[in-house]
Amino acid sequence: MKSDKLLSSAYNSLLLGLSPALISGLLVKGLRSREGLNRWRERLGRVPFTVESGAIWVHAVSVGEVQAALPLIHELKSSRPQGQILVTTTTPTGSKQVESQLGNTVLHCYLPLDLPFSVKSFLDTVRPALAIIMENESWPNLFWQCHGRRIPVVLANARISPSTFKTYQRIRKLMQSLLRDVTVLAKSWEDADRFLHLGANPELTRVCGNLKYDLRLDRGLVEQGRELRSNLKGHSFVWVGASTREGEEEQLLRAHAFVLEKHPDALLLLAPRHPERFPEVAQMCHKLGFSLHRRSEGLFPADKTSVYLGDSMGELPLYYAAADSAFVGGSLVPVGGHNPLEPAALKLPILMGPHVFNFAEITGMLSKQEGLVKVQDESELAPLLLRLIQDPAFRWQRGEKAGAVLEQNQGAVRCVLSCLDQLLTTED
């Protein structure tokens, strides 16, 4: 279409002016780390391995999108065991998440910059049967070139926040050009409606629900966690502080000190989000007078241990499986909270702080169904922990309600797979 050509010309003229700064930025980042230096070519479309024609390509920007994509990727691997799956990310943390969760079972590299030559180089090498873009990454050259090559593009778990929707409305003609031939599998009716207002094709738009509810926990880690719990007979109550951020550990430790006054055999499993903070948090525990056992010292702590520091990566299901209740971090500080569905899958009563905007819909649903309780600070957290200890029926009911929310909202993977199968059959 003539309008598409005009939009493409305008967009790429803008990129041409910005490209020296973009490429210089990549080179500078590459010089700062060996990994960056080895991988900056990927940003320019140089795929460092051979990809069989017809692979399924999944793009997930960073950690949250990778986490949402995992249930779908696992099912794609099961249903097409002979086919290749390529997963691209944009951030180093997203890349590490792919490597830790999927290892060598998929191919992985960075998504190229949205420059015409880098996108062309990437697609010339990959030649995918299908492009699955998680949530909402609308890159013009990428979409235009996929359309030109007759590569179906699917937005899975598609979502648009109200603020992003307002921004996109200002460039509605561009969004209409991008979305016209894209299959939109929306997370909710509200998201679907926003995509339709921006120009998505009603015949290609469907509500499938939130893929994050279809999560799979590592069963091996869960079994290890249950083994750990069975060896904690000297601790009547175990609670986990999961994915904690700076400014949270001290609050959790003070709440734990309050609990220990009445229940000296309680145990806090403390799992900071970032590994570089493990030594700092260990020092904090010692400074505040807690007896500490570190996961790196072995799985089982002594009976008199009051804090178990989870100084390991990728083992959060282990800590959840060993706990009676879970506090999910990033929520007492304005980070936005981390995923509460993992403890819900193990039917744990969930506690979070007030800052949960990263998972507003999920935390809202869990709160409404009484599977999650929000606290403002340690002064509200401590008495709630005491109630969970002293009222096992209350604890059990809250955990069951959290698990029910997860179970009632599962099924998005089946919906997405059905749509993907139709597209792949049509292409065949």
Coordinates of N, CA, C and O in Angstrom, one line a residue, residues 12-187:
N12 N 12.2 5.0 8.5 CA 13.6 4.6 8.2 C 14.5 5.8 8.1 O 15.7 5.8 8.3
S13 N 13.9 7.0 7.6 CA 14.7 8.2 7.5 C 15.1 8.6 9.0 O 16.2 9.1 9.2
L14 N 14.1 8.5 9.9 CA 14.4 8.8 11.3 C 15.5 7.9 11.9 O 16.4 8.3 12.5
L15 N 15.3 6.6 11.6 CA 16.3 5.6 12.1 C 17.7 5.9 11.5 O 18.7 5.7 12.2
L16 N 17.8 6.2 10.2 CA 19.0 6.5 9.6 C 19.8 7.6 10.4 O 21.0 7.5 10.6
G17 N 19.1 8.6 10.8 CA 19.7 9.7 11.6 C 20.2 9.2 12.9 O 21.2 9.7 13.5
L18 N 19.5 8.2 13.5 CA 19.8 7.8 14.9 C 20.8 6.6 14.9 O 21.4 6.3 15.9
S19 N 20.9 5.9 13.7 CA 21.7 4.7 13.7 C 23.2 4.8 14.2 O 23.7 3.9 14.9
P20 N 23.9 5.9 13.8 CA 25.2 6.0 14.3 C 25.3 6.0 15.9 O 26.2 5.3 16.5
A21 N 24.4 6.7 16.5 CA 24.3 6.7 18.0 C 24.0 5.3 18.5 O 24.6 4.9 19.5
L22 N 23.0 4.6 17.9 CA 22.6 3.3 18.3 C 23.8 2.3 18.2 O 24.1 1.6 19.2
I23 N 24.5 2.3 17.1 CA 25.6 1.4 16.9 C 26.7 1.7 17.8 O 27.4 0.8 18.4
S24 N 27.0 3.0 18.0 CA 28.1 3.4 18.9 C 27.8 3.0 20.3 O 28.7 2.5 21.0
G25 N 26.5 3.1 20.7 CA 26.1 2.6 22.0 C 26.4 1.1 22.2 O 26.8 0.7 23.3
L26 N 26.1 0.4 21.2 CA 26.3 -1.1 21.3 C 27.8 -1.4 21.4 O 28.2 -2.3 22.2
L27 N 28.6 -0.7 20.7 CA 30.1 -0.9 20.7 C 30.6 -0.5 22.1 O 31.5 -1.3 22.7
V28 N 30.2 0.6 22.7 CA 30.6 1.0 24.0 C 30.2 -0.1 25.0 O 31.0 -0.5 25.9
K29 N 29.0 -0.6 25.0 CA 28.5 -1.6 25.9 C 29.4 -2.9 25.7 O 29.7 -3.5 26.7
G30 N 29.7 -3.2 24.4 CA 30.5 -4.4 24.2 C 31.9 -4.3 24.8 O 32.4 -5.3 25.2
L31 N 32.4 -3.1 24.7 CA 33.8 -2.9 25.3 C 33.8 -3.0 26.8 O 34.9 -3.3 27.4
R32 N 32.7 -2.9 27.4 CA 32.6 -2.9 28.9 C 32.5 -4.4 29.4 O 32.8 -4.6 30.6
S33 N 32.1 -5.3 28.6 CA 32.1 -6.7 29.1 C 32.4 -7.7 27.9 O 32.1 -7.4 26.8
R34 N 33.0 -8.7 28.3 CA 33.4 -9.7 27.2 C 32.2 -10.3 26.6 O 32.1 -10.5 25.3
E35 N 31.1 -10.6 27.4 CA 29.9 -11.1 26.8 C 29.3 -10.1 25.8 O 28.9 -10.5 24.7
G36 N 29.3 -8.8 26.2 CA 28.7 -7.8 25.3 C 29.5 -7.7 24.0 O 29.0 -7.5 22.9
L37 N 30.9 -7.8 24.1 CA 31.7 -7.7 22.9 C 31.5 -8.9 22.0 O 31.5 -8.7 20.8
N38 N 31.3 -10.1 22.6 CA 31.1 -11.2 21.8 C 29.7 -11.3 21.1 O 29.5 -11.9 20.1
R39 N 28.7 -10.5 21.7 CA 27.4 -10.6 21.2 C 26.8 -9.4 20.5 O 25.7 -9.4 20.1
W40 N 27.6 -8.3 20.4 CA 27.0 -7.1 19.8 C 26.6 -7.3 18.4 O 25.7 -6.6 17.9
R41 N 27.3 -8.2 17.7 CA 26.9 -8.5 16.3 C 25.5 -9.0 16.1 O 24.8 -8.8 15.1
E42 N 25.0 -9.7 17.2 CA 23.6 -10.2 17.1 C 22.6 -9.0 17.0 O 21.6 -9.2 16.4
R43 N 23.0 -7.9 17.6 CA 22.1 -6.7 17.5 C 22.0 -6.2 16.1 O 21.1 -5.5 15.7
L44 N 23.0 -6.6 15.2 CA 23.0 -6.1 13.8 C 22.5 -7.3 12.9 O 22.7 -7.2 11.7
G45 N 21.9 -8.3 13.5 CA 21.3 -9.3 12.7 C 22.1 -10.5 12.4 O 21.7 -11.4 11.6
R46 N 23.3 -10.6 13.0 CA 24.2 -11.7 12.7 C 23.9 -12.8 13.7 O 24.2 -12.8 14.9
V47 N 23.2 -13.9 13.2 CA 22.8 -15.0 14.0 C 24.0 -15.9 14.2 O 24.6 -16.4 13.1
P48 N 24.5 -16.3 15.4 CA 25.7 -17.0 15.5 C 25.6 -18.5 15.4 O 26.5 -19.3 15.9
F49 N 24.6 -19.0 14.8 CA 24.4 -20.5 14.6 C 23.5 -20.7 13.4 O 22.9 -19.8 12.9
T50 N 23.4 -22.0 13.0 CA 22.6 -22.3 11.9 C 21.2 -22.7 12.4 O 21.0 -23.3 13.4
V51 N 20.2 -22.1 11.7 CA 18.8 -22.4 12.0 C 18.1 -23.1 10.8 O 18.3 -22.7 9.7
E52 N 17.5 -24.2 11.1 CA 16.7 -24.9 10.0 C 15.6 -24.1 9.6 O 14.9 -23.5 10.4
S53 N 15.3 -24.0 8.3 CA 14.2 -23.3 7.8 C 12.9 -23.9 8.3 O 12.8 -25.1 8.4
G54 N 12.0 -23.0 8.8 CA 10.7 -23.5 9.3 C 10.7 -23.6 10.8 O 9.7 -24.1 11.4
A55 N 11.7 -23.0 11.5 CA 11.7 -23.0 12.9 C 10.6 -22.1 13.5 O 10.2 -21.2 12.8
I56 N 10.2 -22.3 14.7 CA 9.3 -21.4 15.3 C 10.1 -20.4 16.2 O 10.9 -20.8 16.9
W57 N 9.8 -19.2 16.0 CA 10.6 -18.1 16.6 C 9.7 -17.4 17.6 O 8.6 -17.0 17.4
V58 N 10.2 -17.3 18.9 CA 9.5 -16.7 20.0 C 10.4 -15.5 20.5 O 11.5 -15.7 20.8
H59 N 9.8 -14.3 20.5 CA 10.5 -13.2 21.0 C 9.9 -12.7 22.4 O 8.7 -12.5 22.5
A60 N 10.8 -12.7 23.4 CA 10.4 -12.2 24.7 C 11.4 -11.2 25.2 O 12.6 -11.5 25.3
V61 N 11.0 -10.0 25.4 CA 11.9 -8.9 25.7 C 12.9 -9.1 26.8 O 14.1 -9.1 26.7
S62 N 12.3 -9.4 28.0 CA 13.1 -9.5 29.2 C 12.5 -10.6 30.1 O 11.8 -11.5 29.7
V63 N 12.9 -10.6 31.4 CA 12.6 -11.7 32.3 C 11.1 -11.9 32.4 O 10.6 -13.1 32.3
G64 N 10.3 -10.9 32.6 CA 8.8 -11.1 32.7 C 8.2 -11.8 31.5 O 7.4 -12.7 31.6
E65 N 8.6 -11.3 30.3 CA 8.1 -11.9 29.1 C 8.5 -13.3 28.9 O 7.8 -14.2 28.4
V66 N 9.8 -13.6 29.2 CA 10.3 -15.0 29.2 C 9.5 -15.9 30.1 O 9.1 -17.0 29.7
Q67 N 9.2 -15.4 31.3 CA 8.5 -16.2 32.3 C 7.1 -16.5 31.7 O 6.6 -17.6 31.9
A68 N 6.5 -15.5 31.1 CA 5.1 -15.7 30.5 C 5.2 -16.7 29.3 O 4.3 -17.5 29.1
A69 N 6.3 -16.7 28.6 CA 6.4 -17.5 27.4 C 6.8 -19.0 27.7 O 6.5 -19.9 26.9
L70 N 7.3 -19.3 28.9 CA 7.8 -20.6 29.3 C 6.7 -21.7 29.1 O 7.0 -22.7 28.5
P71 N 5.5 -21.5 29.6 CA 4.5 -22.6 29.4 C 4.2 -22.9 28.0 O 4.1 -24.0 27.6
L72 N 4.2 -21.8 27.1 CA 3.9 -22.0 25.7 C 5.1 -22.7 25.1 O 4.9 -23.7 24.3
I73 N 6.3 -22.3 25.4 CA 7.5 -23.0 24.8 C 7.6 -24.4 25.2 O 7.9 -25.3 24.4
H74 N 7.3 -24.8 26.4 CA 7.3 -26.2 26.9 C 6.3 -27.0 26.1 O 6.6 -28.1 25.6
E75 N 5.1 -26.4 25.8 CA 4.1 -27.2 25.1 C 4.5 -27.3 23.6 O 4.3 -28.3 23.0
L76 N 5.1 -26.2 23.0 CA 5.6 -26.3 21.6 C 6.7 -27.4 21.5 O 6.7 -28.1 20.5
K77 N 7.5 -27.5 22.5 CA 8.6 -28.5 22.5 C 8.0 -29.9 22.5 O 8.4 -30.8 21.9
S78 N 6.9 -30.1 23.4 CA 6.3 -31.4 23.5 C 5.5 -31.8 22.2 O 5.5 -32.9 21.8
S79 N 4.8 -30.8 21.6 CA 4.0 -31.1 20.5 C 4.8 -31.2 19.2 O 4.3 -31.8 18.2
R80 N 5.9 -30.6 19.1 CA 6.8 -30.6 17.9 C 8.2 -30.9 18.3 O 9.1 -30.1 18.2
P81 N 8.4 -32.1 18.8 CA 9.8 -32.5 19.4 C 10.9 -32.4 18.3 O 12.1 -32.3 18.7
Q82 N 10.6 -32.6 17.1 CA 11.6 -32.6 16.0 C 11.9 -31.2 15.5 O 12.9 -31.0 14.8
G83 N 11.1 -30.2 15.8 CA 11.2 -28.9 15.3 C 12.1 -28.0 16.1 O 12.2 -28.2 17.4
Q84 N 12.8 -27.0 15.5 CA 13.6 -26.1 16.3 C 12.8 -24.9 16.8 O 11.8 -24.5 16.1
I85 N 13.1 -24.4 18.0 CA 12.5 -23.2 18.5 C 13.7 -22.2 18.8 O 14.6 -22.6 19.5
L86 N 13.5 -21.1 18.2 CA 14.5 -20.0 18.5 C 13.8 -19.0 19.4 O 12.7 -18.5 19.2
V87 N 14.5 -18.6 20.5 CA 14.0 -17.6 21.4 C 14.9 -16.4 21.4 O 16.1 -16.6 21.6
T88 N 14.4 -15.2 21.1 CA 15.2 -14.0 21.2 C 14.8 -13.2 22.4 O 13.6 -13.2 22.8
T89 N 15.7 -12.4 22.9 CA 15.4 -11.5 24.0 C 16.1 -10.1 23.6 O 16.8 -10.1 22.6
T90 N 15.8 -9.1 24.4 CA 16.4 -7.8 24.2 C 17.4 -7.5 25.3 O 18.4 -6.7 25.0
T91 N 17.2 -8.0 26.5 CA 18.0 -7.6 27.6 C 18.9 -8.7 28.1 O 18.6 -9.9 27.9
P92 N 20.1 -8.4 28.7 CA 20.9 -9.5 29.3 C 20.2 -10.3 30.3 O 20.4 -11.5 30.4
T93 N 19.4 -9.7 31.1 CA 18.7 -10.4 32.2 C 17.7 -11.4 31.5 O 17.5 -12.5 32.0
G94 N 17.0 -11.0 30.4 CA 16.2 -11.9 29.7 C 16.9 -13.0 29.1 O 16.5 -14.2 29.1
S95 N 18.1 -12.8 28.6 CA 19.0 -13.8 28.0 C 19.4 -14.8 29.1 O 19.3 -16.0 28.8
K96 N 19.7 -14.3 30.3 CA 20.1 -15.3 31.3 C 18.9 -16.1 31.8 O 19.1 -17.3 32.1
Q97 N 17.7 -15.5 31.7 CA 16.5 -16.3 32.1 C 16.3 -17.4 31.1 O 16.0 -18.6 31.5
V98 N 16.5 -17.2 29.8 CA 16.3 -18.2 28.8 C 17.3 -19.3 29.1 O 17.0 -20.5 29.0
E99 N 18.6 -18.9 29.3 CA 19.6 -19.9 29.5 C 19.4 -20.8 30.7 O 19.6 -22.0 30.7
S100 N 18.9 -20.1 31.8 CA 18.7 -20.9 33.1 C 17.5 -21.8 33.0 O 17.5 -22.9 33.6
Q101 N 16.4 -21.3 32.3 CA 15.2 -22.1 32.3 C 15.1 -23.1 31.2 O 14.4 -24.1 31.3
L102 N 15.8 -22.8 30.1 CA 15.6 -23.7 28.9 C 16.9 -24.3 28.4 O 16.9 -25.3 27.6
G103 N 18.0 -23.8 28.8 CA 19.3 -24.4 28.5 C 19.5 -24.5 27.0 O 19.2 -23.6 26.2
N104 N 20.0 -25.7 26.6 CA 20.2 -26.0 25.2 C 19.1 -26.6 24.5 O 19.2 -27.2 23.4
T105 N 17.9 -26.6 25.1 CA 16.7 -27.2 24.5 C 16.1 -26.3 23.4 O 15.3 -26.7 22.6
V106 N 16.6 -25.0 23.4 CA 16.1 -24.1 22.4 C 17.4 -23.3 21.9 O 18.4 -23.3 22.5
L107 N 17.3 -22.7 20.7 CA 18.3 -21.8 20.2 C 18.0 -20.4 20.8 O 16.8 -20.0 21.0
H108 N 19.0 -19.6 21.0 CA 18.8 -18.3 21.6 C 19.8 -17.3 21.2 O 21.0 -17.6 21.1
C109 N 19.3 -16.1 20.8 CA 20.2 -15.0 20.5 C 19.4 -13.7 20.8 O 18.2 -13.7 21.1
Y110 N 20.1 -12.5 20.7 CA 19.4 -11.3 20.8 C 18.6 -10.9 19.6 O 18.9 -11.3 18.5
L111 N 17.5 -10.2 19.8 CA 16.7 -9.6 18.7 C 17.6 -8.5 18.1 O 18.2 -7.7 18.8
P112 N 17.6 -8.4 16.7 CA 18.4 -7.3 16.1 C 17.7 -5.9 16.3 O 16.5 -5.9 16.6
L113 N 18.5 -4.9 16.2 CA 17.9 -3.6 16.1 C 17.0 -3.5 14.9 O 17.2 -4.2 13.9
D114 N 16.0 -2.6 15.0 CA 15.0 -2.5 14.0 C 15.5 -1.7 12.8 O 14.7 -0.8 12.3
L115 N 16.7 -2.0 12.4 CA 17.2 -1.3 11.2 C 17.0 -2.2 10.0 O 17.0 -3.5 10.1
P116 N 16.7 -1.7 8.8 CA 16.3 -2.6 7.6 C 17.3 -3.6 7.3 O 17.0 -4.8 7.1
F117 N 18.6 -3.3 7.4 CA 19.6 -4.3 7.0 C 19.8 -5.3 8.1 O 20.1 -6.5 7.8
S118 N 19.7 -5.0 9.4 CA 19.8 -6.0 10.4 C 18.7 -6.9 10.5 O 18.8 -8.1 10.7
V119 N 17.4 -6.4 10.3 CA 16.3 -7.3 10.2 C 16.4 -8.2 9.1 O 16.1 -9.4 9.2
K120 N 16.8 -7.7 7.9 CA 16.9 -8.5 6.7 C 18.0 -9.7 6.9 O 17.7 -10.8 6.6
S121 N 19.1 -9.3 7.5 CA 20.1 -10.3 7.8 C 19.6 -11.4 8.7 O 19.8 -12.6 8.5
F122 N 18.9 -11.0 9.8 CA 18.3 -11.9 10.8 C 17.3 -12.9 10.1 O 17.4 -14.1 10.2
L123 N 16.4 -12.3 9.3 CA 15.3 -13.1 8.7 C 15.9 -14.0 7.6 O 15.4 -15.1 7.4
D124 N 16.9 -13.5 6.9 CA 17.6 -14.4 5.9 C 18.2 -15.6 6.5 O 18.2 -16.7 5.9
T125 N 18.7 -15.5 7.7 CA 19.3 -16.6 8.4 C 18.3 -17.5 9.0 O 18.3 -18.8 8.9
V126 N 17.3 -16.9 9.7 CA 16.3 -17.7 10.5 C 15.3 -18.4 9.7 O 14.9 -19.5 9.9
R127 N 14.7 -17.6 8.7 CA 13.6 -18.1 7.9 C 12.5 -18.9 8.6 O 12.2 -20.1 8.4
P128 N 11.9 -18.2 9.6 CA 11.0 -19.0 10.5 C 9.7 -19.2 9.8 O 9.3 -18.6 8.9
A129 N 9.0 -20.3 10.3 CA 7.6 -20.6 9.8 C 6.6 -19.6 10.5 O 5.5 -19.4 10.0
L130 N 7.0 -19.1 11.6 CA 6.1 -18.3 12.5 C 6.8 -17.4 13.4 O 7.9 -17.8 13.9
A131 N 6.4 -16.2 13.6 CA 7.0 -15.3 14.6 C 6.0 -15.1 15.7 O 4.9 -14.6 15.5
I132 N 6.3 -15.4 16.9 CA 5.5 -15.2 18.1 C 6.1 -14.2 19.0 O 7.2 -14.4 19.5
I133 N 5.5 -13.0 19.1 CA 6.0 -11.9 19.8 C 5.2 -11.8 21.1 O 4.0 -11.7 21.1
M134 N 5.9 -11.9 22.2 CA 5.2 -11.9 23.5 C 4.8 -10.5 23.9 O 5.6 -9.5 23.9
E135 N 3.5 -10.3 24.3 CA 2.9 -9.2 25.0 C 2.7 -8.0 24.0 O 1.6 -7.8 23.5
N136 N 3.8 -7.2 23.8 CA 3.5 -6.0 23.0 C 4.9 -5.4 22.5 O 5.3 -4.4 23.1
E137 N 5.4 -6.0 21.5 CA 6.7 -5.4 20.9 C 6.4 -5.2 19.4 O 6.4 -6.2 18.6
S138 N 6.1 -4.0 19.0 CA 5.7 -3.7 17.7 C 6.8 -2.9 17.0 O 6.8 -1.7 17.0
W139 N 7.7 -3.7 16.3 CA 8.8 -3.1 15.6 C 8.5 -3.0 14.1 O 8.3 -4.0 13.5
P140 N 8.4 -1.8 13.6 CA 7.9 -1.6 12.2 C 8.7 -2.4 11.1 O 8.0 -3.1 10.4
N141 N 10.0 -2.3 11.1 CA 10.7 -3.0 10.0 C 10.6 -4.5 10.2 O 10.4 -5.2 9.2
L142 N 10.6 -4.9 11.4 CA 10.4 -6.4 11.7 C 9.0 -6.9 11.2 O 8.9 -7.9 10.4
F143 N 8.0 -6.1 11.5 CA 6.6 -6.5 11.1 C 6.5 -6.4 9.5 O 5.9 -7.3 8.9
W144 N 7.0 -5.3 9.0 CA 6.8 -5.1 7.5 C 7.6 -6.2 6.8 O 7.1 -6.7 5.8
Q145 N 8.8 -6.5 7.2 CA 9.6 -7.5 6.5 C 9.0 -8.9 6.6 O 9.0 -9.7 5.7
C146 N 8.5 -9.2 7.8 CA 7.8 -10.5 8.0 C 6.6 -10.6 7.1 O 6.4 -11.7 6.4
H147 N 5.8 -9.5 7.0 CA 4.7 -9.5 6.1 C 5.1 -9.7 4.6 O 4.5 -10.5 3.9
G148 N 6.2 -9.0 4.2 CA 6.7 -9.2 2.9 C 7.1 -10.6 2.5 O 7.1 -11.0 1.4
R149 N 7.6 -11.3 3.6 CA 8.1 -12.7 3.4 C 7.0 -13.7 3.7 O 7.3 -14.9 3.7
R150 N 5.8 -13.2 4.0 CA 4.6 -14.1 4.3 C 4.9 -15.0 5.5 O 4.5 -16.1 5.6
I151 N 5.6 -14.4 6.5 CA 5.8 -15.0 7.8 C 4.7 -14.5 8.7 O 4.6 -13.3 9.0
P152 N 3.8 -15.4 9.2 CA 2.8 -15.0 10.1 C 3.3 -14.4 11.4 O 4.3 -15.0 12.0
V153 N 2.8 -13.3 11.8 CA 3.2 -12.7 13.1 C 2.1 -12.8 14.1 O 0.9 -12.5 13.8
V154 N 2.4 -13.3 15.3 CA 1.4 -13.5 16.3 C 1.8 -12.7 17.6 O 3.0 -12.9 18.0
L155 N 0.9 -11.9 18.1 CA 1.2 -11.3 19.4 C 0.5 -12.1 20.4 O -0.7 -12.2 20.5
A156 N 1.3 -12.9 21.2 CA 0.7 -13.8 22.2 C 0.8 -13.1 23.6 O 1.7 -12.4 23.9
N157 N -0.2 -13.4 24.4 CA -0.4 -12.7 25.7 C -0.4 -11.2 25.5 O 0.1 -10.4 26.3
A158 N -1.0 -10.8 24.4 CA -1.0 -9.4 24.0 C -1.7 -8.5 25.0 O -2.8 -8.8 25.4
R159 N -1.0 -7.4 25.3 CA -1.5 -6.5 26.2 C -1.1 -5.1 25.9 O 0.0 -4.9 25.3
I160 N -1.9 -4.1 26.3 CA -1.5 -2.7 26.1 C -2.0 -2.0 27.4 O -3.2 -2.0 27.7
S161 N -1.1 -1.4 28.1 CA -1.6 -0.6 29.3 C -2.3 0.7 28.9 O -2.1 1.1 27.7
P162 N -3.1 1.2 29.7 CA -3.8 2.5 29.4 C -2.9 3.6 28.9 O -3.2 4.3 28.0
S163 N -1.7 3.7 29.6 CA -0.8 4.8 29.3 C -0.1 4.5 27.9 O 0.0 5.5 27.1
T164 N 0.2 3.3 27.6 CA 0.8 2.9 26.3 C -0.2 3.1 25.2 O 0.1 3.6 24.1
F165 N -1.5 2.8 25.5 CA -2.6 3.0 24.5 C -2.7 4.5 24.1 O -2.8 4.8 22.9
K166 N -2.6 5.3 25.1 CA -2.7 6.8 24.8 C -1.5 7.2 23.9 O -1.7 8.0 22.9
T167 N -0.3 6.7 24.1 CA 0.8 7.0 23.3 C 0.6 6.5 21.9 O 0.9 7.2 20.9
Y168 N 0.1 5.2 21.8 CA -0.1 4.6 20.4 C -1.1 5.3 19.6 O -1.1 5.3 18.4
Q169 N -2.1 5.9 20.3 CA -3.2 6.6 19.6 C -2.6 7.8 18.8 O -3.2 8.2 17.8
R170 N -1.5 8.3 19.3 CA -0.9 9.5 18.6 C -0.2 9.0 17.3 O 0.0 9.9 16.4
I171 N 0.1 7.7 17.2 CA 0.7 7.2 15.9 C -0.2 6.1 15.4 O 0.3 5.1 15.0
R172 N -1.5 6.4 15.4 CA -2.5 5.4 15.0 C -2.3 4.8 13.6 O -2.4 3.6 13.4
K173 N -1.9 5.7 12.6 CA -1.7 5.2 11.3 C -0.6 4.2 11.2 O -0.7 3.2 10.5
L174 N 0.5 4.5 11.9 CA 1.6 3.6 11.9 C 1.2 2.2 12.6 O 1.4 1.2 12.1
M175 N 0.5 2.3 13.7 CA 0.0 1.1 14.4 C -1.0 0.3 13.5 O -0.9 -0.9 13.5
Q176 N -1.8 1.0 12.8 CA -2.8 0.3 11.9 C -2.0 -0.4 10.8 O -2.4 -1.6 10.5
S177 N -0.9 0.2 10.3 CA -0.1 -0.5 9.3 C 0.5 -1.7 9.8 O 0.6 -2.7 9.1
L178 N 1.0 -1.7 11.1 CA 1.7 -2.8 11.7 C 0.7 -3.9 12.1 O 1.1 -5.1 11.9
L179 N -0.4 -3.6 12.6 CA -1.3 -4.6 13.2 C -2.3 -5.2 12.2 O -2.9 -6.2 12.5
R180 N -2.4 -4.7 11.0 CA -3.4 -5.1 10.0 C -3.4 -6.6 9.8 O -4.4 -7.2 9.6
D181 N -2.2 -7.2 9.6 CA -2.1 -8.6 9.3 C -1.6 -9.4 10.4 O -1.2 -10.6 10.2
V182 N -1.6 -8.9 11.6 CA -1.1 -9.6 12.8 C -2.2 -10.3 13.5 O -3.3 -9.8 13.7
T183 N -1.9 -11.6 13.9 CA -2.8 -12.3 14.8 C -2.6 -11.8 16.2 O -1.5 -12.0 16.8
V184 N -3.7 -11.3 16.8 CA -3.6 -10.8 18.2 C -4.3 -11.7 19.1 O -5.5 -11.9 19.1
L185 N -3.6 -12.4 20.0 CA -4.1 -13.3 21.0 C -4.0 -12.6 22.4 O -3.0 -12.6 23.1
A186 N -5.1 -11.8 22.7 CA -5.0 -10.9 23.8 C -5.2 -11.6 25.2 O -5.8 -12.6 25.3
K187 N -4.6 -10.9 26.2 CA -4.7 -11.4 27.5 C -6.0 -11.2 28.2 O -6.5 -11.9 29.0

